[in-house]
mmCIF file with all atom_site columns, C-alpha atoms in Angstrom:
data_model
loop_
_atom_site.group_PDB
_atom_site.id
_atom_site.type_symbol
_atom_site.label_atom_id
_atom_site.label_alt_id
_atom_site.label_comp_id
_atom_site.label_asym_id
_atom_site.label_entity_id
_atom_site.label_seq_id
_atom_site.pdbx_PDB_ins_code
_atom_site.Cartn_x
_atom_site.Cartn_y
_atom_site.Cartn_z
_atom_site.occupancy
_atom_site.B_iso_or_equiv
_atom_site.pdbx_formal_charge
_atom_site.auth_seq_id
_atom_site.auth_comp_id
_atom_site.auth_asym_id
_atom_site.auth_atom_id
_atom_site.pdbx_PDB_model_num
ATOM 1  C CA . UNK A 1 1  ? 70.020  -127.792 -22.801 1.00 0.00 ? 38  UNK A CA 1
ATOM 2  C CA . UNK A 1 2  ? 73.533  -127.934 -23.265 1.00 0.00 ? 39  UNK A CA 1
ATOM 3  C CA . UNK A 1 3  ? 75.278  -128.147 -26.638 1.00 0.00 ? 40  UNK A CA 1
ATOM 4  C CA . UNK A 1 4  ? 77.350  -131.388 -27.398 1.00 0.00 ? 41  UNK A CA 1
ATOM 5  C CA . UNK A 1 5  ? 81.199  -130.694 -27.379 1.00 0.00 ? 42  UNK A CA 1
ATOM 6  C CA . UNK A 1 6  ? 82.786  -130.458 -30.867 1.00 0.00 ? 43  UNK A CA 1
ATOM 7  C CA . UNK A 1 7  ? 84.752  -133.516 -32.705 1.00 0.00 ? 44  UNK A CA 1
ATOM 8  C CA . UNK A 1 8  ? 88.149  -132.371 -32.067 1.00 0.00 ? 45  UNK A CA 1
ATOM 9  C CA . UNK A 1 9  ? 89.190  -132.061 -36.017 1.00 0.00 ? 46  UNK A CA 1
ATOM 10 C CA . UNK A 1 10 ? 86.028  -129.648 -36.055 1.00 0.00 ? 47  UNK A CA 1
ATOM 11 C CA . UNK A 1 11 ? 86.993  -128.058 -32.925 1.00 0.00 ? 48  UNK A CA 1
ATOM 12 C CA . UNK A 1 12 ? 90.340  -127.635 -34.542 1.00 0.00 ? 49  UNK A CA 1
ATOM 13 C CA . UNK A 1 13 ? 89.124  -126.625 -38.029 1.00 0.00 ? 50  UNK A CA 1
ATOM 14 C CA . UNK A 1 14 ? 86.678  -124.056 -36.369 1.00 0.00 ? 51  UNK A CA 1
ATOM 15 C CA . UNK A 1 15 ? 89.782  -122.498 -33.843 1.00 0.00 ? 52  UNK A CA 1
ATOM 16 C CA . UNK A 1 16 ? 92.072  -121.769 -37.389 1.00 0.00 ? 53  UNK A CA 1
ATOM 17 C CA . UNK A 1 17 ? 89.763  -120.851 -39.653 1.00 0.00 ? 54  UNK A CA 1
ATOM 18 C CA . UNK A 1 18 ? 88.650  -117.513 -37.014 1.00 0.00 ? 55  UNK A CA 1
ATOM 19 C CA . UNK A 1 19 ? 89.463  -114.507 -39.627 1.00 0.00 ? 56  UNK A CA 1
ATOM 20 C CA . UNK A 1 20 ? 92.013  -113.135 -36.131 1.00 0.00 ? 57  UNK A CA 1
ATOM 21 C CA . UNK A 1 21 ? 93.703  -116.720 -37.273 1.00 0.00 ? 58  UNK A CA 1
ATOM 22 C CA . UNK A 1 22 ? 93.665  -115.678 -41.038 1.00 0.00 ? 59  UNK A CA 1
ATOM 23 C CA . UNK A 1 23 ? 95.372  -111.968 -40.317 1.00 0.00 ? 60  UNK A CA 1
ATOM 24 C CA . UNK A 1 24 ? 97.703  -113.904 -37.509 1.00 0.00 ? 61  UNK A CA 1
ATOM 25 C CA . UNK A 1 25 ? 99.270  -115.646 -40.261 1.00 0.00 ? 62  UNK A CA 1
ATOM 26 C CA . UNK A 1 26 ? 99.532  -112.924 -42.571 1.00 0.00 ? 63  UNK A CA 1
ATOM 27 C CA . UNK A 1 27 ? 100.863 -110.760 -40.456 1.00 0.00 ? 64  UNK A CA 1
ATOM 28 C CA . UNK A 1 28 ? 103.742 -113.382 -39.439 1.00 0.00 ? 65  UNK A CA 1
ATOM 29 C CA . UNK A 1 29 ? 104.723 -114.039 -43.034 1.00 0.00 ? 66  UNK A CA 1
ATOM 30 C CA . UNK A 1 30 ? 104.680 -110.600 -43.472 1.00 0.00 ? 67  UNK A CA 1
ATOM 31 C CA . UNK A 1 31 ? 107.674 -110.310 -40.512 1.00 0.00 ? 68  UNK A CA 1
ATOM 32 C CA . UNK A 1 32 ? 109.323 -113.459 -41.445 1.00 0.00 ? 69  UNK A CA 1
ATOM 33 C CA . UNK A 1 33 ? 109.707 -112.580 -44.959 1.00 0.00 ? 70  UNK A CA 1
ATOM 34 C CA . UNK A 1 34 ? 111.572 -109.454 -44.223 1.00 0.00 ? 71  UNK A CA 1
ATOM 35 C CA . UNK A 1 35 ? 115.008 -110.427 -43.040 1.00 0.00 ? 72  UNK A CA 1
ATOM 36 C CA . UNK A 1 36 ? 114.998 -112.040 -46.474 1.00 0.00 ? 73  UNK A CA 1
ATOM 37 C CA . UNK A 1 37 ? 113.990 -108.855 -48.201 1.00 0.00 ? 74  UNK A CA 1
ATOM 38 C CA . UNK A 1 38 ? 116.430 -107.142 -46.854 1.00 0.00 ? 75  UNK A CA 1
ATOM 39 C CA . UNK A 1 39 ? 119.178 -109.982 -47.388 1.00 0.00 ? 76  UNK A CA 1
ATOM 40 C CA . UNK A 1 40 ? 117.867 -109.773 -51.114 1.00 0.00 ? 77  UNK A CA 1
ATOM 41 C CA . UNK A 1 41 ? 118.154 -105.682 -50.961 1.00 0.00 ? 78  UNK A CA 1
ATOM 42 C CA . UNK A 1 42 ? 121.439 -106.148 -49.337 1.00 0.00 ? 79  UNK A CA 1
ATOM 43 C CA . UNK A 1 43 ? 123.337 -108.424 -52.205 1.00 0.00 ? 80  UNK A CA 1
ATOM 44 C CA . UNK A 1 44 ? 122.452 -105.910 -54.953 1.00 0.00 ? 81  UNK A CA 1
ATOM 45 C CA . UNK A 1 45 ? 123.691 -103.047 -52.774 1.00 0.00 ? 82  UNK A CA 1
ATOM 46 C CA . UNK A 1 46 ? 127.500 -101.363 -53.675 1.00 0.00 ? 83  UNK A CA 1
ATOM 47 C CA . UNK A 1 47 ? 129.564 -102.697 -50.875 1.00 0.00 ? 84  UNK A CA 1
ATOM 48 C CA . UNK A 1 48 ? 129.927 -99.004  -49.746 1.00 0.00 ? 85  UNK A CA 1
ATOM 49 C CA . UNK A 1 49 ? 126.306 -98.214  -49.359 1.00 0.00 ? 86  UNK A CA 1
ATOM 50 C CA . UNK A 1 50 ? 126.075 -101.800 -47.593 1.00 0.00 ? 87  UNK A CA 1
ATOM 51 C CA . UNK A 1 51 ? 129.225 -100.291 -44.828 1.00 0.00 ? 88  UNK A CA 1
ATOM 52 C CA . UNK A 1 52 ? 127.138 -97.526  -44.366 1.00 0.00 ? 89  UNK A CA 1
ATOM 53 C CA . UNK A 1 53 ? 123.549 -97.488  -44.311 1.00 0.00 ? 90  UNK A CA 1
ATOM 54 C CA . UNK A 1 54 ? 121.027 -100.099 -43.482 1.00 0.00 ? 91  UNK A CA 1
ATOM 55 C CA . UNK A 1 55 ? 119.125 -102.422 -46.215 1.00 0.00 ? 92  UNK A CA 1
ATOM 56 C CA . UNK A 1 56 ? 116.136 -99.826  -46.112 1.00 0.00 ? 93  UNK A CA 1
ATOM 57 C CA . UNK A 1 57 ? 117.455 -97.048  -47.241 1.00 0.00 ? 94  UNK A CA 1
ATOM 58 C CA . UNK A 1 58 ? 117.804 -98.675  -50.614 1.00 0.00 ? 95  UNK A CA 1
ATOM 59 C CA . UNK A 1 59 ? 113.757 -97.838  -51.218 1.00 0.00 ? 96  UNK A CA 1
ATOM 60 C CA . UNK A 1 60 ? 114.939 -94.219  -50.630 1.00 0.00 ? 97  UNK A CA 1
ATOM 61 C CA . UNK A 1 61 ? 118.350 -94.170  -52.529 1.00 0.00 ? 98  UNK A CA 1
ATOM 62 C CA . UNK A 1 62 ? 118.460 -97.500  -54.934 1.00 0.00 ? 99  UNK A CA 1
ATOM 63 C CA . UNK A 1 63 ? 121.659 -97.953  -56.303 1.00 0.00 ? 100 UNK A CA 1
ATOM 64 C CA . UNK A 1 64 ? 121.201 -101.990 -57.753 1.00 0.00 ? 101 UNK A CA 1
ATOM 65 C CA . UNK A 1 65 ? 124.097 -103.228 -58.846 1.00 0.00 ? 102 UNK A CA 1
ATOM 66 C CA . UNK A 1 66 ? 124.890 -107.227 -59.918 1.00 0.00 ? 103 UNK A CA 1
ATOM 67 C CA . UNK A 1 67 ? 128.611 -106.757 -59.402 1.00 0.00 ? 104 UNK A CA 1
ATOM 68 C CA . UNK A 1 68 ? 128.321 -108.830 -56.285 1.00 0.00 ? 105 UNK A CA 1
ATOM 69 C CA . UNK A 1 69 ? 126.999 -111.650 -58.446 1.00 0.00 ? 106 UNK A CA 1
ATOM 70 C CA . UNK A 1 70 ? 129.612 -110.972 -60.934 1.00 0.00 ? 107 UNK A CA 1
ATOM 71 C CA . UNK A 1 71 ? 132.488 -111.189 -58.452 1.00 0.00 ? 108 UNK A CA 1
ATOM 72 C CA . UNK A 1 72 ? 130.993 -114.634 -56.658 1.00 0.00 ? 109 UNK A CA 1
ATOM 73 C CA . UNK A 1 73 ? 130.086 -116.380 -59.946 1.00 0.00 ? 110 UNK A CA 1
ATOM 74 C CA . UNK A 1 74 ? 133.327 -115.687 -62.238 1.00 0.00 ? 111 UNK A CA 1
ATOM 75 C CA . UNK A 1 75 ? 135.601 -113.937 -60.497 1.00 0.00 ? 112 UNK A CA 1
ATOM 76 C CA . UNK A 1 76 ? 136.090 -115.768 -56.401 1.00 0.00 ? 113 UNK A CA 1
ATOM 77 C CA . UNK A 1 77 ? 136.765 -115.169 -53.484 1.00 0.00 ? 114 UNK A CA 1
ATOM 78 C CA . UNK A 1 78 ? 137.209 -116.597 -49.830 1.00 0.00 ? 115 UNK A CA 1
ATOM 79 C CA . UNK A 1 79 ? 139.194 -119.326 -51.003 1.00 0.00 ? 116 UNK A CA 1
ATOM 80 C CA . UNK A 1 80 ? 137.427 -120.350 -53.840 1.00 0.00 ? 117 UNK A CA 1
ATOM 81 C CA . UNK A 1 81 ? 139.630 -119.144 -57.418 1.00 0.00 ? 118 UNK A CA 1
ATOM 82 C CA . UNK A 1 82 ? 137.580 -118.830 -60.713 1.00 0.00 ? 119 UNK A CA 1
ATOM 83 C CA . UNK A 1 83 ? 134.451 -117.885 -58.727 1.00 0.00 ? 120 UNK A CA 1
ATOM 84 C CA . UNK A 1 84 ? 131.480 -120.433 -58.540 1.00 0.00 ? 121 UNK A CA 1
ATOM 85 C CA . UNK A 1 85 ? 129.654 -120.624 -62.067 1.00 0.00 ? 122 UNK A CA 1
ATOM 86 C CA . UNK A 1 86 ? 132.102 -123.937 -63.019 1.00 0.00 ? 123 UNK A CA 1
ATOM 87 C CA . UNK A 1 87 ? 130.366 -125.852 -59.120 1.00 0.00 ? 124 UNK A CA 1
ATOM 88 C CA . UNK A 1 88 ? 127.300 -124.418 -60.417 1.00 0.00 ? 125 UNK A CA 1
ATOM 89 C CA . UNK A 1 89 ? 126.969 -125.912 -63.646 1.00 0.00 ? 126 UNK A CA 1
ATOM 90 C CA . UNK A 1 90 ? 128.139 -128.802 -62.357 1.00 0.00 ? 127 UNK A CA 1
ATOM 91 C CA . UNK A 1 91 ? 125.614 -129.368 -60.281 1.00 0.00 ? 128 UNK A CA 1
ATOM 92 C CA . UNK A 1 92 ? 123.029 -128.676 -63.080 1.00 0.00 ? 129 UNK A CA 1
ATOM 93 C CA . UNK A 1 93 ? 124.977 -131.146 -65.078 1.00 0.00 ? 130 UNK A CA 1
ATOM 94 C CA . UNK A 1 94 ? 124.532 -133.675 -62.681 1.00 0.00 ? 131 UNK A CA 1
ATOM 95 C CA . UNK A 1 95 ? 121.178 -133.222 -60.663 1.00 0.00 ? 132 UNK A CA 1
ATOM 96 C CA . UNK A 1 96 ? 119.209 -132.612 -64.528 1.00 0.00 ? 133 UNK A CA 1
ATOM 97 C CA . UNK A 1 97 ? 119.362 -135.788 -66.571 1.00 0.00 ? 134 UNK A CA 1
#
C-alpha cells in the first residue's frame, strides 16, 4: 500500500521545517549580515586605518572613533554646510506628532 501524497501546505511546512532548512537560514543571515558589520566597523574607523587596511582588522587593532559622526552631523560635507543634525531633527519634528 502506497501512502497518500501530502496537502501541499503540509508538504510545504514539512520541506522548511527539515533542521538542513533551519541551519540553511542561519547560515545565510550569518553571510548577509556581514557586509553590514563591516560597513558598521568601517564608519567608526580613523579615515587612515579605513585607506589602509580592511574592516577586519579592526577586531585585531580597534581604534573606534565617532569623529565621522561628528563631521556628518555638525560639521558637512559633500555639499551639504552645517552638517545634517538641523534635516535630522527636522524630520523628527515632523514624522513624531
Amino acid at each position: 500500500p502506497s501512502e497518500a501524497p501530502l496537502p501541499p501546505a503540509k508538504a510545504v511546512r514539512k520541506a522548511f521545517s527539515s533542521p538542513f532548512s533551519s541551519l540553511l537560514v542561519v547560515v545565510l543571515t550569518v553571510l548577509w549580515t556581514i557586509p553590514t558589520l563591516g560597513l558598521l566597523v568601517t564608519s567608526v574607523r580613523p579615515k587612515q586605518d579605513v585607506a589602509n587596511s580592511g574592516w577586519w582588522t579592526f577586531f585585531t587593532r580597534p581604534d573606534a572613533t565617532l569623529a565621522n559622526y561628528h563631521t556628518v552631523l555638525f560639521e558637512g560635507g559633500f555639499g551639504v554646510s552645517g552638517g545634517l543634525m538641523p534635516y535630522l531633527v527636522n524630520a523628527l519634528a515632523i514624522s513624531v506628532p
